[in-house]
Amino acid sequence: MRQQVNARRGTTAERGYSGAWRRARAAYLRAHPLCECAECKAQGRILPATVVDHIKPHRGDMSLFWDRTNWQAMSKPCHDRKTALHDGGFGRPRTA
């Protein structure tokens, strides 16, 4: 089943996660080294950011993909939680 889902999604490069993205991501994380998720902000929690999240899922819209106002730095656990709850991760329906 996972292979079928991944085949429908396309490769990371096909989804826009190219060398240009990796460079932009690295620069963004250097400028935003801490998790910026709402939960961490609300709780005053300080976690290192390792993921650049698209606040609004781009779903292939390259304009939205590259819109830096749609990016936030997140820790991996926070990003995984957001993805599972809102973006249809782990087989859940999309809410956004």
mmCIF file of N, CA, C and O in Angstrom:
data_model
loop_
_atom_site.group_PDB
_atom_site.id
_atom_site.type_symbol
_atom_site.label_atom_id
_atom_site.label_comp_id
_atom_site.label_asym_id
_atom_site.label_seq_id
_atom_site.Cartn_x
_atom_site.Cartn_y
_atom_site.Cartn_z
ATOM 1 N N MET A 1 0.819 -1.196 0.000
ATOM 2 C CA MET A 1 0.000 0.000 0.000
ATOM 3 C C MET A 1 0.866 1.264 0.000
ATOM 4 O O MET A 1 0.598 2.189 -0.730
ATOM 5 N N ARG A 2 1.897 1.272 0.826
ATOM 6 C CA ARG A 2 2.777 2.446 0.894
ATOM 7 C C ARG A 2 3.413 2.738 -0.462
ATOM 8 O O ARG A 2 3.550 3.890 -0.858
ATOM 9 N N GLN A 3 3.806 1.684 -1.194
ATOM 10 C CA GLN A 3 4.405 1.870 -2.513
ATOM 11 C C GLN A 3 3.412 2.519 -3.471
ATOM 12 O O GLN A 3 3.784 3.363 -4.281
ATOM 13 N N GLN A 4 2.144 2.152 -3.382
ATOM 14 C CA GLN A 4 1.120 2.751 -4.234
ATOM 15 C C GLN A 4 0.942 4.229 -3.924
ATOM 16 O O GLN A 4 0.828 5.052 -4.827
ATOM 17 N N VAL A 5 0.927 4.560 -2.646
ATOM 18 C CA VAL A 5 0.789 5.963 -2.237
ATOM 19 C C VAL A 5 1.991 6.758 -2.729
ATOM 20 O O VAL A 5 1.840 7.835 -3.307
ATOM 21 N N ASN A 6 3.179 6.230 -2.527
ATOM 22 C CA ASN A 6 4.389 6.927 -2.971
ATOM 23 C C ASN A 6 4.430 7.070 -4.491
ATOM 24 O O ASN A 6 4.883 8.093 -5.005
ATOM 25 N N ALA A 7 3.953 6.069 -5.218
ATOM 26 C CA ALA A 7 3.943 6.143 -6.680
ATOM 27 C C ALA A 7 3.014 7.260 -7.148
ATOM 28 O O ALA A 7 3.321 7.979 -8.101
ATOM 29 N N ARG A 8 1.888 7.439 -6.486
ATOM 30 C CA ARG A 8 0.955 8.523 -6.839
ATOM 31 C C ARG A 8 1.538 9.889 -6.525
ATOM 32 O O ARG A 8 1.262 10.856 -7.220
ATOM 33 N N ARG A 9 2.318 9.992 -5.457
ATOM 34 C CA ARG A 9 2.889 11.270 -5.036
ATOM 35 C C ARG A 9 3.994 11.733 -5.972
ATOM 36 O O ARG A 9 4.237 12.914 -6.086
ATOM 37 N N GLY A 10 4.688 10.821 -6.599
ATOM 38 C CA GLY A 10 5.844 11.169 -7.409
ATOM 39 C C GLY A 10 7.091 11.226 -6.552
ATOM 40 O O GLY A 10 7.029 11.143 -5.328
ATOM 41 N N THR A 11 8.215 11.393 -7.207
ATOM 42 C CA THR A 11 9.486 11.458 -6.484
ATOM 43 C C THR A 11 9.597 12.797 -5.764
ATOM 44 O O THR A 11 8.859 13.742 -6.053
ATOM 45 N N THR A 12 10.541 12.889 -4.862
ATOM 46 C CA THR A 12 10.752 14.156 -4.164
ATOM 47 C C THR A 12 11.094 15.254 -5.161
ATOM 48 O O THR A 12 10.593 16.372 -5.047
ATOM 49 N N ALA A 13 11.913 14.934 -6.154
ATOM 50 C CA ALA A 13 12.275 15.937 -7.169
ATOM 51 C C ALA A 13 11.048 16.361 -7.973
ATOM 52 O O ALA A 13 10.878 17.542 -8.272
ATOM 53 N N GLU A 14 10.183 15.405 -8.300
ATOM 54 C CA GLU A 14 8.958 15.732 -9.034
ATOM 55 C C GLU A 14 8.029 16.627 -8.222
ATOM 56 O O GLU A 14 7.258 17.397 -8.778
ATOM 57 N N ARG A 15 8.112 16.532 -6.905
ATOM 58 C CA ARG A 15 7.274 17.364 -6.032
ATOM 59 C C ARG A 15 7.942 18.704 -5.704
ATOM 60 O O ARG A 15 7.390 19.495 -4.961
ATOM 61 N N GLY A 16 9.134 18.961 -6.255
ATOM 62 C CA GLY A 16 9.796 20.249 -6.063
ATOM 63 C C GLY A 16 10.957 20.246 -5.095
ATOM 64 O O GLY A 16 11.631 21.258 -4.922
ATOM 65 N N TYR A 17 11.199 19.132 -4.422
ATOM 66 C CA TYR A 17 12.251 19.069 -3.413
ATOM 67 C C TYR A 17 13.588 18.738 -4.073
ATOM 68 O O TYR A 17 14.145 17.659 -3.930
ATOM 69 N N SER A 18 14.111 19.718 -4.791
ATOM 70 C CA SER A 18 15.329 19.595 -5.591
ATOM 71 C C SER A 18 16.525 20.161 -4.830
ATOM 72 O O SER A 18 16.416 20.551 -3.673
ATOM 73 N N GLY A 19 17.636 20.255 -5.527
ATOM 74 C CA GLY A 19 18.818 20.882 -4.942
ATOM 75 C C GLY A 19 18.548 22.339 -4.565
ATOM 76 O O GLY A 19 19.020 22.818 -3.537
ATOM 77 N N ALA A 20 17.776 23.028 -5.384
ATOM 78 C CA ALA A 20 17.426 24.423 -5.074
ATOM 79 C C ALA A 20 16.637 24.484 -3.773
ATOM 80 O O ALA A 20 16.851 25.381 -2.942
ATOM 81 N N TRP A 21 15.717 23.531 -3.584
ATOM 82 C CA TRP A 21 14.952 23.492 -2.332
ATOM 83 C C TRP A 21 15.883 23.208 -1.149
ATOM 84 O O TRP A 21 15.780 23.855 -0.109
ATOM 85 N N ARG A 22 16.785 22.253 -1.295
ATOM 86 C CA ARG A 22 17.686 21.912 -0.184
ATOM 87 C C ARG A 22 18.523 23.117 0.222
ATOM 88 O O ARG A 22 18.730 23.368 1.412
ATOM 89 N N ARG A 23 18.984 23.905 -0.756
ATOM 90 C CA ARG A 23 19.758 25.113 -0.432
ATOM 91 C C ARG A 23 18.885 26.160 0.250
ATOM 92 O O ARG A 23 19.286 26.768 1.246
ATOM 93 N N ALA A 24 17.674 26.368 -0.267
ATOM 94 C CA ALA A 24 16.760 27.344 0.333
ATOM 95 C C ALA A 24 16.370 26.912 1.739
ATOM 96 O O ALA A 24 16.302 27.737 2.660
ATOM 97 N N ARG A 25 16.134 25.629 1.916
ATOM 98 C CA ARG A 25 15.778 25.076 3.223
ATOM 99 C C ARG A 25 16.897 25.304 4.237
ATOM 100 O O ARG A 25 16.654 25.752 5.353
ATOM 101 N N ALA A 26 18.125 25.014 3.822
ATOM 102 C CA ALA A 26 19.270 25.190 4.717
ATOM 103 C C ALA A 26 19.424 26.654 5.123
ATOM 104 O O ALA A 26 19.660 26.954 6.298
ATOM 105 N N ALA A 27 19.261 27.555 4.179
ATOM 106 C CA ALA A 27 19.366 28.991 4.484
ATOM 107 C C ALA A 27 18.245 29.413 5.428
ATOM 108 O O ALA A 27 18.475 30.188 6.374
ATOM 109 N N TYR A 28 17.037 28.922 5.205
ATOM 110 C CA TYR A 28 15.909 29.278 6.058
ATOM 111 C C TYR A 28 16.137 28.781 7.485
ATOM 112 O O TYR A 28 15.890 29.504 8.451
ATOM 113 N N LEU A 29 16.632 27.557 7.617
ATOM 114 C CA LEU A 29 16.881 27.011 8.953
ATOM 115 C C LEU A 29 18.022 27.741 9.664
ATOM 116 O O LEU A 29 17.982 27.884 10.889
ATOM 117 N N ARG A 30 19.000 28.234 8.913
ATOM 118 C CA ARG A 30 20.053 29.038 9.548
ATOM 119 C C ARG A 30 19.457 30.327 10.112
ATOM 120 O O ARG A 30 19.832 30.783 11.190
ATOM 121 N N ALA A 31 18.518 30.914 9.391
ATOM 122 C CA ALA A 31 17.887 32.165 9.825
ATOM 123 C C ALA A 31 16.806 31.937 10.883
ATOM 124 O O ALA A 31 16.478 32.852 11.638
ATOM 125 N N HIS A 32 16.247 30.728 10.937
ATOM 126 C CA HIS A 32 15.157 30.386 11.862
ATOM 127 C C HIS A 32 15.511 29.070 12.552
ATOM 128 O O HIS A 32 14.942 28.026 12.222
ATOM 129 N N PRO A 33 16.423 29.090 13.502
ATOM 130 C CA PRO A 33 16.928 27.835 14.063
ATOM 131 C C PRO A 33 16.007 27.139 15.067
ATOM 132 O O PRO A 33 16.261 25.992 15.433
ATOM 133 N N LEU A 34 14.930 27.808 15.502
ATOM 134 C CA LEU A 34 14.050 27.209 16.502
ATOM 135 C C LEU A 34 12.667 26.936 15.929
ATOM 136 O O LEU A 34 12.207 27.625 15.018
ATOM 137 N N CYS A 35 12.005 25.937 16.497
ATOM 138 C CA CYS A 35 10.669 25.566 16.055
ATOM 139 C C CYS A 35 9.719 26.751 16.225
ATOM 140 O O CYS A 35 9.684 27.391 17.271
ATOM 141 N N GLU A 36 8.966 27.035 15.159
ATOM 142 C CA GLU A 36 8.046 28.163 15.140
ATOM 143 C C GLU A 36 6.586 27.728 15.201
ATOM 144 O O GLU A 36 5.690 28.539 14.962
ATOM 145 N N CYS A 37 6.326 26.471 15.535
ATOM 146 C CA CYS A 37 4.937 25.999 15.534
ATOM 147 C C CYS A 37 4.149 26.690 16.642
ATOM 148 O O CYS A 37 4.700 27.171 17.635
ATOM 149 N N ALA A 38 2.848 26.735 16.456
ATOM 150 C CA ALA A 38 1.956 27.424 17.397
ATOM 151 C C ALA A 38 2.048 26.828 18.797
ATOM 152 O O ALA A 38 2.036 27.559 19.796
ATOM 153 N N GLU A 39 2.151 25.512 18.878
ATOM 154 C CA GLU A 39 2.217 24.852 20.181
ATOM 155 C C GLU A 39 3.493 25.238 20.941
ATOM 156 O O GLU A 39 3.435 25.551 22.126
ATOM 157 N N CYS A 40 4.638 25.229 20.253
ATOM 158 C CA CYS A 40 5.890 25.613 20.912
ATOM 159 C C CYS A 40 5.849 27.080 21.342
ATOM 160 O O CYS A 40 6.275 27.421 22.447
ATOM 161 N N LYS A 41 5.312 27.932 20.478
ATOM 162 C CA LYS A 41 5.201 29.349 20.826
ATOM 163 C C LYS A 41 4.312 29.539 22.050
ATOM 164 O O LYS A 41 4.664 30.268 22.970
ATOM 165 N N ALA A 42 3.163 28.876 22.068
ATOM 166 C CA ALA A 42 2.203 29.026 23.163
ATOM 167 C C ALA A 42 2.768 28.532 24.487
ATOM 168 O O ALA A 42 2.487 29.115 25.538
ATOM 169 N N GLN A 43 3.555 27.473 24.437
ATOM 170 C CA GLN A 43 4.102 26.883 25.665
ATOM 171 C C GLN A 43 5.487 27.414 26.021
ATOM 172 O O GLN A 43 6.056 26.994 27.014
ATOM 173 N N GLY A 44 6.029 28.300 25.195
ATOM 174 C CA GLY A 44 7.370 28.801 25.434
ATOM 175 C C GLY A 44 8.422 27.719 25.306
ATOM 176 O O GLY A 44 9.499 27.811 25.875
ATOM 177 N N ARG A 45 8.108 26.690 24.549
ATOM 178 C CA ARG A 45 9.010 25.550 24.367
ATOM 179 C C ARG A 45 10.069 25.917 23.333
ATOM 180 O O ARG A 45 9.755 26.515 22.301
ATOM 181 N N ILE A 46 11.300 25.534 23.602
ATOM 182 C CA ILE A 46 12.400 25.822 22.695
ATOM 183 C C ILE A 46 12.954 24.495 22.170
ATOM 184 O O ILE A 46 13.555 23.729 22.913
ATOM 185 N N LEU A 47 12.698 24.260 20.884
ATOM 186 C CA LEU A 47 13.193 23.056 20.229
ATOM 187 C C LEU A 47 13.945 23.457 18.968
ATOM 188 O O LEU A 47 13.547 24.401 18.279
ATOM 189 N N PRO A 48 15.012 22.746 18.641
ATOM 190 C CA PRO A 48 15.716 23.054 17.391
ATOM 191 C C PRO A 48 14.865 22.684 16.188
ATOM 192 O O PRO A 48 14.202 21.650 16.173
ATOM 193 N N ALA A 49 14.859 23.540 15.189
ATOM 194 C CA ALA A 49 14.127 23.282 13.949
ATOM 195 C C ALA A 49 15.014 22.489 12.999
ATOM 196 O O ALA A 49 16.188 22.802 12.834
ATOM 197 N N THR A 50 14.431 21.480 12.386
ATOM 198 C CA THR A 50 15.149 20.675 11.402
ATOM 199 C C THR A 50 14.350 20.524 10.111
ATOM 200 O O THR A 50 14.827 19.911 9.160
ATOM 201 N N VAL A 51 13.127 21.051 10.092
ATOM 202 C CA VAL A 51 12.221 20.914 8.955
ATOM 203 C C VAL A 51 11.688 22.289 8.571
ATOM 204 O O VAL A 51 11.379 23.093 9.447
ATOM 205 N N VAL A 52 11.586 22.551 7.273
ATOM 206 C CA VAL A 52 10.875 23.737 6.800
ATOM 207 C C VAL A 52 9.520 23.259 6.317
ATOM 208 O O VAL A 52 9.420 22.479 5.375
ATOM 209 N N ASP A 53 8.492 23.700 7.017
ATOM 210 C CA ASP A 53 7.120 23.291 6.746
ATOM 211 C C ASP A 53 6.428 24.292 5.841
ATOM 212 O O ASP A 53 6.650 25.501 5.966
ATOM 213 N N HIS A 54 5.602 23.802 4.934
ATOM 214 C CA HIS A 54 4.712 24.666 4.170
ATOM 215 C C HIS A 54 3.448 24.808 5.012
ATOM 216 O O HIS A 54 2.727 23.829 5.217
ATOM 217 N N ILE A 55 3.210 25.998 5.537
ATOM 218 C CA ILE A 55 2.086 26.241 6.432
ATOM 219 C C ILE A 55 0.786 25.796 5.767
ATOM 220 O O ILE A 55 0.016 25.040 6.336
ATOM 221 N N LYS A 56 0.558 26.283 4.582
ATOM 222 C CA LYS A 56 -0.576 25.822 3.773
ATOM 223 C C LYS A 56 0.009 24.823 2.785
ATOM 224 O O LYS A 56 0.912 25.164 2.015
ATOM 225 N N PRO A 57 -0.467 23.575 2.775
ATOM 226 C CA PRO A 57 0.093 22.588 1.853
ATOM 227 C C PRO A 57 0.041 23.081 0.412
ATOM 228 O O PRO A 57 -0.995 23.579 -0.044
ATOM 229 N N HIS A 58 1.154 22.953 -0.289
ATOM 230 C CA HIS A 58 1.229 23.481 -1.656
ATOM 231 C C HIS A 58 0.556 22.585 -2.675
ATOM 232 O O HIS A 58 0.103 23.059 -3.713
ATOM 233 N N ARG A 59 0.490 21.287 -2.423
ATOM 234 C CA ARG A 59 -0.155 20.311 -3.305
ATOM 235 C C ARG A 59 0.197 20.509 -4.775
ATOM 236 O O ARG A 59 -0.669 20.505 -5.651
ATOM 237 N N GLY A 60 1.476 20.765 -5.016
ATOM 238 C CA GLY A 60 1.970 20.888 -6.382
ATOM 239 C C GLY A 60 1.969 22.298 -6.941
ATOM 240 O O GLY A 60 2.484 22.523 -8.031
ATOM 241 N N ASP A 61 1.426 23.252 -6.232
ATOM 242 C CA ASP A 61 1.419 24.653 -6.670
ATOM 243 C C ASP A 61 2.800 25.242 -6.379
ATOM 244 O O ASP A 61 3.117 25.559 -5.235
ATOM 245 N N MET A 62 3.632 25.346 -7.411
ATOM 246 C CA MET A 62 5.012 25.790 -7.214
ATOM 247 C C MET A 62 5.097 27.237 -6.739
ATOM 248 O O MET A 62 6.052 27.614 -6.062
ATOM 249 N N SER A 63 4.114 28.052 -7.050
ATOM 250 C CA SER A 63 4.088 29.423 -6.537
ATOM 251 C C SER A 63 3.958 29.395 -5.012
ATOM 252 O O SER A 63 4.682 30.096 -4.294
ATOM 253 N N LEU A 64 3.067 28.577 -4.507
ATOM 254 C CA LEU A 64 2.889 28.429 -3.061
ATOM 255 C C LEU A 64 4.081 27.705 -2.446
ATOM 256 O O LEU A 64 4.512 28.031 -1.339
ATOM 257 N N PHE A 65 4.634 26.739 -3.164
ATOM 258 C CA PHE A 65 5.809 26.004 -2.686
ATOM 259 C C PHE A 65 6.955 26.958 -2.362
ATOM 260 O O PHE A 65 7.591 26.851 -1.325
ATOM 261 N N TRP A 66 7.221 27.923 -3.259
ATOM 262 C CA TRP A 66 8.357 28.834 -3.095
ATOM 263 C C TRP A 66 8.012 30.119 -2.337
ATOM 264 O O TRP A 66 8.888 30.947 -2.109
ATOM 265 N N ASP A 67 6.790 30.297 -1.932
ATOM 266 C CA ASP A 67 6.377 31.485 -1.186
ATOM 267 C C ASP A 67 6.900 31.390 0.244
ATOM 268 O O ASP A 67 6.370 30.644 1.068
ATOM 269 N N ARG A 68 7.936 32.146 0.530
ATOM 270 C CA ARG A 68 8.576 32.054 1.852
ATOM 271 C C ARG A 68 7.674 32.512 2.985
ATOM 272 O O ARG A 68 7.915 32.164 4.139
ATOM 273 N N THR A 69 6.644 33.269 2.691
ATOM 274 C CA THR A 69 5.688 33.634 3.746
ATOM 275 C C THR A 69 4.826 32.427 4.126
ATOM 276 O O THR A 69 4.119 32.475 5.133
ATOM 277 N N ASN A 70 4.915 31.362 3.350
ATOM 278 C CA ASN A 70 4.189 30.129 3.628
ATOM 279 C C ASN A 70 5.087 29.087 4.295
ATOM 280 O O ASN A 70 4.710 27.935 4.427
ATOM 281 N N TRP A 71 6.268 29.476 4.712
ATOM 282 C CA TRP A 71 7.210 28.559 5.345
ATOM 283 C C TRP A 71 7.269 28.825 6.846
ATOM 284 O O TRP A 71 7.134 29.964 7.295
ATOM 285 N N GLN A 72 7.500 27.763 7.606
ATOM 286 C CA GLN A 72 7.824 27.913 9.023
ATOM 287 C C GLN A 72 8.819 26.826 9.408
ATOM 288 O O GLN A 72 8.747 25.707 8.902
ATOM 289 N N ALA A 73 9.730 27.185 10.275
ATOM 290 C CA ALA A 73 10.713 26.229 10.780
ATOM 291 C C ALA A 73 10.049 25.403 11.872
ATOM 292 O O ALA A 73 9.328 25.943 12.713
ATOM 293 N N MET A 74 10.283 24.112 11.831
ATOM 294 C CA MET A 74 9.675 23.226 12.828
ATOM 295 C C MET A 74 10.640 22.128 13.238
ATOM 296 O O MET A 74 11.506 21.724 12.467
ATOM 297 N N SER A 75 10.441 21.630 14.444
ATOM 298 C CA SER A 75 11.144 20.417 14.853
ATOM 299 C C SER A 75 10.483 19.249 14.120
ATOM 300 O O SER A 75 9.327 19.336 13.694
ATOM 301 N N LYS A 76 11.189 18.160 13.970
ATOM 302 C CA LYS A 76 10.623 16.999 13.276
ATOM 303 C C LYS A 76 9.382 16.464 13.997
ATOM 304 O O LYS A 76 8.373 16.197 13.345
ATOM 305 N N PRO A 77 9.415 16.296 15.331
ATOM 306 C CA PRO A 77 8.199 15.799 16.000
ATOM 307 C C PRO A 77 6.989 16.718 15.801
ATOM 308 O O PRO A 77 5.876 16.235 15.580
ATOM 309 N N CYS A 78 7.201 18.018 15.856
ATOM 310 C CA CYS A 78 6.086 18.948 15.658
ATOM 311 C C CYS A 78 5.571 18.870 14.220
ATOM 312 O O CYS A 78 4.364 18.891 13.983
ATOM 313 N N HIS A 79 6.486 18.775 13.260
ATOM 314 C CA HIS A 79 6.081 18.666 11.866
ATOM 315 C C HIS A 79 5.315 17.368 11.616
ATOM 316 O O HIS A 79 4.269 17.369 10.945
ATOM 317 N N ASP A 80 5.796 16.272 12.172
ATOM 318 C CA ASP A 80 5.110 14.986 11.995
ATOM 319 C C ASP A 80 3.709 15.044 12.593
ATOM 320 O O ASP A 80 2.757 14.529 12.002
ATOM 321 N N ARG A 81 3.577 15.675 13.751
ATOM 322 C CA ARG A 81 2.271 15.807 14.396
ATOM 323 C C ARG A 81 1.328 16.641 13.524
ATOM 324 O O ARG A 81 0.177 16.276 13.289
ATOM 325 N N LYS A 82 1.821 17.769 13.016
ATOM 326 C CA LYS A 82 1.007 18.632 12.146
ATOM 327 C C LYS A 82 0.577 17.869 10.902
ATOM 328 O O LYS A 82 -0.594 17.907 10.506
ATOM 329 N N THR A 83 1.506 17.168 10.280
ATOM 330 C CA THR A 83 1.199 16.423 9.072
ATOM 331 C C THR A 83 0.142 15.356 9.344
ATOM 332 O O THR A 83 -0.816 15.209 8.584
ATOM 333 N N ALA A 84 0.286 14.647 10.434
ATOM 334 C CA ALA A 84 -0.666 13.588 10.770
ATOM 335 C C ALA A 84 -2.050 14.154 11.052
ATOM 336 O O ALA A 84 -3.062 13.576 10.642
ATOM 337 N N LEU A 85 -2.117 15.291 11.704
ATOM 338 C CA LEU A 85 -3.411 15.851 12.091
ATOM 339 C C LEU A 85 -4.106 16.631 10.989
ATOM 340 O O LEU A 85 -5.329 16.599 10.882
ATOM 341 N N HIS A 86 -3.338 17.356 10.174
ATOM 342 C CA HIS A 86 -3.948 18.310 9.251
ATOM 343 C C HIS A 86 -3.769 17.995 7.773
ATOM 344 O O HIS A 86 -4.608 18.394 6.973
ATOM 345 N N ASP A 87 -2.697 17.352 7.405
ATOM 346 C CA ASP A 87 -2.375 17.200 5.983
ATOM 347 C C ASP A 87 -2.687 15.810 5.438
ATOM 348 O O ASP A 87 -2.231 15.437 4.366
ATOM 349 N N GLY A 88 -3.441 15.020 6.182
ATOM 350 C CA GLY A 88 -3.806 13.696 5.703
ATOM 351 C C GLY A 88 -2.728 12.653 5.914
ATOM 352 O O GLY A 88 -2.723 11.637 5.245
ATOM 353 N N GLY A 89 -1.827 12.893 6.839
ATOM 354 C CA GLY A 89 -0.775 11.925 7.115
ATOM 355 C C GLY A 89 -1.294 10.686 7.813
ATOM 356 O O GLY A 89 -2.346 10.709 8.465
ATOM 357 N N PHE A 90 -0.607 9.604 7.664
ATOM 358 C CA PHE A 90 -0.923 8.336 8.311
ATOM 359 C C PHE A 90 -2.345 7.868 7.996
ATOM 360 O O PHE A 90 -3.039 7.315 8.826
ATOM 361 N N GLY A 91 -2.797 8.153 6.753
ATOM 362 C CA GLY A 91 -4.098 7.687 6.307
ATOM 363 C C GLY A 91 -5.286 8.497 6.793
ATOM 364 O O GLY A 91 -6.430 8.165 6.530
ATOM 365 N N ARG A 92 -5.037 9.578 7.518
ATOM 366 C CA ARG A 92 -6.138 10.420 7.996
ATOM 367 C C ARG A 92 -6.626 11.330 6.871
ATOM 368 O O ARG A 92 -5.869 11.708 5.995
ATOM 369 N N PRO A 93 -7.875 11.753 6.934
ATOM 370 C CA PRO A 93 -8.377 12.691 5.911
ATOM 371 C C PRO A 93 -7.744 14.059 6.093
ATOM 372 O O PRO A 93 -7.405 14.450 7.209
ATOM 373 N N ARG A 94 -7.598 14.778 4.996
ATOM 374 C CA ARG A 94 -7.061 16.138 5.039
ATOM 375 C C ARG A 94 -8.068 17.060 5.715
ATOM 376 O O ARG A 94 -9.267 16.958 5.475
ATOM 377 N N THR A 95 -7.566 17.986 6.539
ATOM 378 C CA THR A 95 -8.452 18.954 7.171
ATOM 379 C C THR A 95 -8.166 20.359 6.681
ATOM 380 O O THR A 95 -8.870 21.281 7.017
ATOM 381 N N ALA A 96 -7.086 20.524 5.925
ATOM 382 C CA ALA A 96 -6.717 21.858 5.460
ATOM 383 C C ALA A 96 -6.951 21.998 3.973
ATOM 384 O O ALA A 96 -6.965 21.069 3.244
#
